[in-house]
PDB file of C-alpha atoms in Angstrom:
ATOM      1  CA  MET A   1     164.001 100.137  26.636  1.00  0.00           C
ATOM      2  CA  ILE A   2     166.510  99.599  29.346  1.00  0.00           C
ATOM      3  CA  GLU A   3     164.449  96.877  30.820  1.00  0.00           C
ATOM      4  CA  ALA A   4     164.093  95.230  27.466  1.00  0.00           C
ATOM      5  CA  MET A   5     167.972  95.360  27.095  1.00  0.00           C
ATOM      6  CA  ALA A   6     168.705  94.295  30.270  1.00  0.00           C
ATOM      7  CA  LEU A   7     166.927  90.931  29.454  1.00  0.00           C
ATOM      8  CA  GLY A   8     169.171  90.753  26.174  1.00  0.00           C
ATOM      9  CA  CYS A   9     166.667  92.339  23.800  1.00  0.00           C
ATOM     10  CA  PRO A  10     168.102  94.414  21.242  1.00  0.00           C
ATOM     11  CA  VAL A  11     166.073  97.366  20.400  1.00  0.00           C
ATOM     12  CA  ILE A  12     165.329  99.307  17.312  1.00  0.00           C
ATOM     13  CA  SER A  13     164.656 102.979  18.208  1.00  0.00           C
ATOM     14  CA  PHE A  14     164.258 106.370  16.646  1.00  0.00           C
ATOM     15  CA  ALA A  15     167.587 108.416  17.323  1.00  0.00           C
ATOM     16  CA  ARG A  16     165.683 111.016  19.554  1.00  0.00           C
ATOM     17  CA  GLY A  17     165.437 111.866  23.063  1.00  0.00           C
ATOM     18  CA  ALA A  18     167.770 109.627  25.547  1.00  0.00           C
ATOM     19  CA  ALA A  19     167.622 106.817  23.159  1.00  0.00           C
ATOM     20  CA  SER A  20     170.930 107.811  21.574  1.00  0.00           C
ATOM     21  CA  GLU A  21     172.385 107.830  25.216  1.00  0.00           C
ATOM     22  CA  ILE A  22     171.401 104.254  25.824  1.00  0.00           C
ATOM     23  CA  VAL A  23     171.347 102.299  22.554  1.00  0.00           C
ATOM     24  CA  VAL A  24     174.710 101.911  20.915  1.00  0.00           C
ATOM     25  CA  HIS A  25     174.108 101.645  17.442  1.00  0.00           C
ATOM     26  CA  ARG A  26     174.724  98.369  15.771  1.00  0.00           C
ATOM     27  CA  LYS A  27     176.018  96.813  19.056  1.00  0.00           C
ATOM     28  CA  THR A  28     173.215  97.072  21.292  1.00  0.00           C
ATOM     29  CA  GLY A  29     170.272  97.716  18.793  1.00  0.00           C
ATOM     30  CA  PHE A  30     169.657 100.219  15.979  1.00  0.00           C
ATOM     31  CA  LEU A  31     168.873 103.832  15.884  1.00  0.00           C
ATOM     32  CA  VAL A  32     166.735 105.157  13.011  1.00  0.00           C
ATOM     33  CA  GLN A  33     165.696 108.409  11.583  1.00  0.00           C
ATOM     34  CA  ASN A  34     162.369 107.363  10.014  1.00  0.00           C
ATOM     35  CA  VAL A  35     160.035 104.354   9.716  1.00  0.00           C
ATOM     36  CA  ASN A  36     161.721 103.109   6.462  1.00  0.00           C
ATOM     37  CA  GLU A  37     164.893 102.670   8.208  1.00  0.00           C
ATOM     38  CA  MET A  38     163.146 100.985  11.046  1.00  0.00           C
ATOM     39  CA  VAL A  39     161.732  98.474   8.425  1.00  0.00           C
ATOM     40  CA  ARG A  40     164.992  97.859   6.774  1.00  0.00           C
ATOM     41  CA  PHE A  41     166.759  97.250  10.211  1.00  0.00           C
ATOM     42  CA  ILE A  42     163.972  94.580  11.510  1.00  0.00           C
ATOM     43  CA  PRO A  43     165.500  91.503   9.588  1.00  0.00           C
ATOM     44  CA  ARG A  44     169.118  92.563  10.741  1.00  0.00           C
ATOM     45  CA  ILE A  45     168.082  92.385  14.641  1.00  0.00           C
ATOM     46  CA  ASP A  46     169.817  88.817  14.871  1.00  0.00           C
ATOM     47  CA  GLU A  47     173.159  90.540  14.118  1.00  0.00           C
ATOM     48  CA  ILE A  48     173.050  91.946  17.501  1.00  0.00           C
ATOM     49  CA  ASP A  49     174.621  89.553  20.275  1.00  0.00           C
ATOM     50  CA  ARG A  50     172.127  89.301  22.963  1.00  0.00           C
ATOM     51  CA  GLU A  51     174.531  88.658  25.654  1.00  0.00           C
ATOM     52  CA  VAL A  52     176.427  91.599  24.734  1.00  0.00           C
ATOM     53  CA  VAL A  53     173.233  93.765  25.003  1.00  0.00           C
ATOM     54  CA  ARG A  54     172.582  92.325  28.667  1.00  0.00           C
ATOM     55  CA  GLN A  55     176.147  92.866  29.839  1.00  0.00           C
ATOM     56  CA  TYR A  56     176.127  96.597  28.277  1.00  0.00           C
ATOM     57  CA  VAL A  57     173.085  97.396  30.637  1.00  0.00           C
ATOM     58  CA  GLU A  58     174.638  95.630  33.473  1.00  0.00           C
ATOM     59  CA  ARG A  59     177.746  97.627  33.174  1.00  0.00           C
ATOM     60  CA  ASN A  60     176.243 101.158  32.709  1.00  0.00           C
ATOM     61  CA  PHE A  61     172.571 100.784  33.951  1.00  0.00           C
ATOM     62  CA  SER A  62     172.420  98.454  36.763  1.00  0.00           C
ATOM     63  CA  VAL A  63     171.106  99.870  40.023  1.00  0.00           C
ATOM     64  CA  ARG A  64     174.403  99.288  41.421  1.00  0.00           C
ATOM     65  CA  VAL A  65     176.101 101.495  38.801  1.00  0.00           C
ATOM     66  CA  MET A  66     173.468 104.106  38.569  1.00  0.00           C
ATOM     67  CA  SER A  67     173.453 104.524  42.391  1.00  0.00           C
ATOM     68  CA  GLU A  68     177.310 105.054  42.229  1.00  0.00           C
ATOM     69  CA  LYS A  69     176.850 107.640  39.584  1.00  0.00           C
ATOM     70  CA  TYR A  70     174.453 109.603  41.531  1.00  0.00           C
ATOM     71  CA  VAL A  71     176.274 109.588  44.637  1.00  0.00           C
ATOM     72  CA  LYS A  72     179.482 110.731  42.789  1.00  0.00           C
ATOM     73  CA  ILE A  73     177.489 113.652  41.135  1.00  0.00           C
ATOM     74  CA  TYR A  74     175.951 114.710  44.456  1.00  0.00           C
ATOM     75  CA  SER A  75     179.244 114.612  46.240  1.00  0.00           C
ATOM     76  CA  GLN A  76     180.590 116.767  43.644  1.00  0.00           C
ATOM     77  CA  VAL A  77     177.847 119.158  43.823  1.00  0.00           C
ATOM     78  CA  ILE A  78     178.329 119.128  47.585  1.00  0.00           C
ATOM     79  CA  LYS A  79     181.862 119.896  47.367  1.00  0.00           C
ATOM     80  CA  THR A  80     181.855 122.508  44.976  1.00  0.00           C
ATOM     81  CA  ALA A  81     178.972 124.395  46.615  1.00  0.00           C
ATOM     82  CA  LYS A  82     179.771 127.585  48.099  1.00  0.00           C
ATOM     83  CA  CYS A  83     176.886 127.779  50.440  1.00  0.00           C
ATOM     84  CA  VAL A  84     173.635 125.728  51.443  1.00  0.00           C
ATOM     85  CA  PRO A  85     170.381 126.735  52.456  1.00  0.00           C
ATOM     86  CA  ASP A  86     169.606 127.062  56.341  1.00  0.00           C
ATOM     87  CA  ARG A  87     165.869 126.305  56.384  1.00  0.00           C
ATOM     88  CA  PRO A  88     164.942 129.759  55.650  1.00  0.00           C
ATOM     89  CA  TYR A  89     161.296 129.138  56.809  1.00  0.00           C
ATOM     90  CA  SER A  90     161.601 126.997  59.765  1.00  0.00           C
ATOM     91  CA  ASN A  91     160.122 129.595  61.978  1.00  0.00           C
ATOM     92  CA  GLY A  92     157.700 130.921  59.339  1.00  0.00           C
ATOM     93  CA  ALA A  93     158.227 133.463  56.502  1.00  0.00           C
ATOM     94  CA  LEU A  94     158.854 136.219  59.070  1.00  0.00           C
ATOM     95  CA  GLY A  95     160.984 134.294  61.746  1.00  0.00           C
ATOM     96  CA  LYS A  96     160.485 134.275  65.393  1.00  0.00           C
ATOM     97  CA  SER A  97     160.498 138.143  65.501  1.00  0.00           C
ATOM     98  CA  GLY A  98     157.578 138.689  62.970  1.00  0.00           C
ATOM     99  CA  LYS A  99     159.917 140.749  60.984  1.00  0.00           C
ATOM    100  CA  PRO A 100     161.292 140.103  57.524  1.00  0.00           C
ATOM    101  CA  GLN A 101     164.610 138.425  57.839  1.00  0.00           C
ATOM    102  CA  PRO A 102     167.537 139.506  56.016  1.00  0.00           C
ATOM    103  CA  LYS A 103     168.747 137.455  53.360  1.00  0.00           C
ATOM    104  CA  THR A 104     172.213 136.870  55.094  1.00  0.00           C
ATOM    105  CA  SER A 105     170.304 134.864  57.794  1.00  0.00           C
ATOM    106  CA  VAL A 106     169.224 132.604  55.219  1.00  0.00           C
ATOM    107  CA  ILE A 107     172.493 131.221  53.956  1.00  0.00           C
ATOM    108  CA  LYS A 108     175.352 129.761  55.864  1.00  0.00           C
ATOM    109  CA  LYS A 109     178.824 128.568  54.432  1.00  0.00           C
ATOM    110  CA  ALA A 110     179.364 124.821  53.685  1.00  0.00           C
ATOM    111  CA  GLY A 111     181.649 123.702  56.745  1.00  0.00           C
ATOM    112  CA  PRO A 112     184.854 121.764  56.733  1.00  0.00           C
ATOM    113  CA  ALA A 113     182.768 118.694  57.968  1.00  0.00           C
ATOM    114  CA  GLN A 114     180.390 118.817  54.943  1.00  0.00           C
ATOM    115  CA  VAL A 115     183.131 119.363  52.500  1.00  0.00           C
ATOM    116  CA  ALA A 116     185.049 116.339  54.071  1.00  0.00           C
ATOM    117  CA  ALA A 117     182.215 113.855  54.010  1.00  0.00           C
ATOM    118  CA  ALA A 118     181.644 114.856  50.273  1.00  0.00           C
ATOM    119  CA  ALA A 119     185.318 114.149  49.609  1.00  0.00           C
ATOM    120  CA  LYS A 120     185.184 110.936  51.233  1.00  0.00           C
ATOM    121  CA  ALA A 121     181.944 109.787  49.423  1.00  0.00           C
ATOM    122  CA  GLU A 122     183.650 110.641  46.314  1.00  0.00           C
ATOM    123  CA  LYS A 123     186.814 108.858  46.899  1.00  0.00           C
ATOM    124  CA  GLU A 124     184.836 105.612  47.815  1.00  0.00           C
ATOM    125  CA  VAL A 125     182.680 105.743  44.551  1.00  0.00           C
ATOM    126  CA  ASN A 126     185.951 106.443  42.502  1.00  0.00           C
ATOM    127  CA  ALA A 127     187.647 103.451  44.309  1.00  0.00           C
ATOM    128  CA  ARG A 128     184.649 100.963  43.171  1.00  0.00           C
ATOM    129  CA  SER A 129     184.429 102.485  39.763  1.00  0.00           C
TER     130      SER A 129
END
């Protein structure tokens, strides 16, 4: 769907799943509830400006925009994480000693460096947005 819209092709889709997050009804395509509605909107497809559709995808779903959104989300997760896994099974399930390891040895607190790196990445993404 996004690929077609990136080429300026308006879409007619059932208003289910992610379609309602992608298609702006009557601006980039039509969201319908049933086949009869779909048939009714087919003759109206030319009402949609193809350049508007293409620009909408570029502004909201391009590789650059999606990458920035992912970085922003990951940065927020890292920044708000209370702790991170410390490779609990790097020496096998029982550790070097051959004995079960206490749960506290599996977790370490996120250090200032991780928090600072996440804050810097988030700041860079926000500056580009």
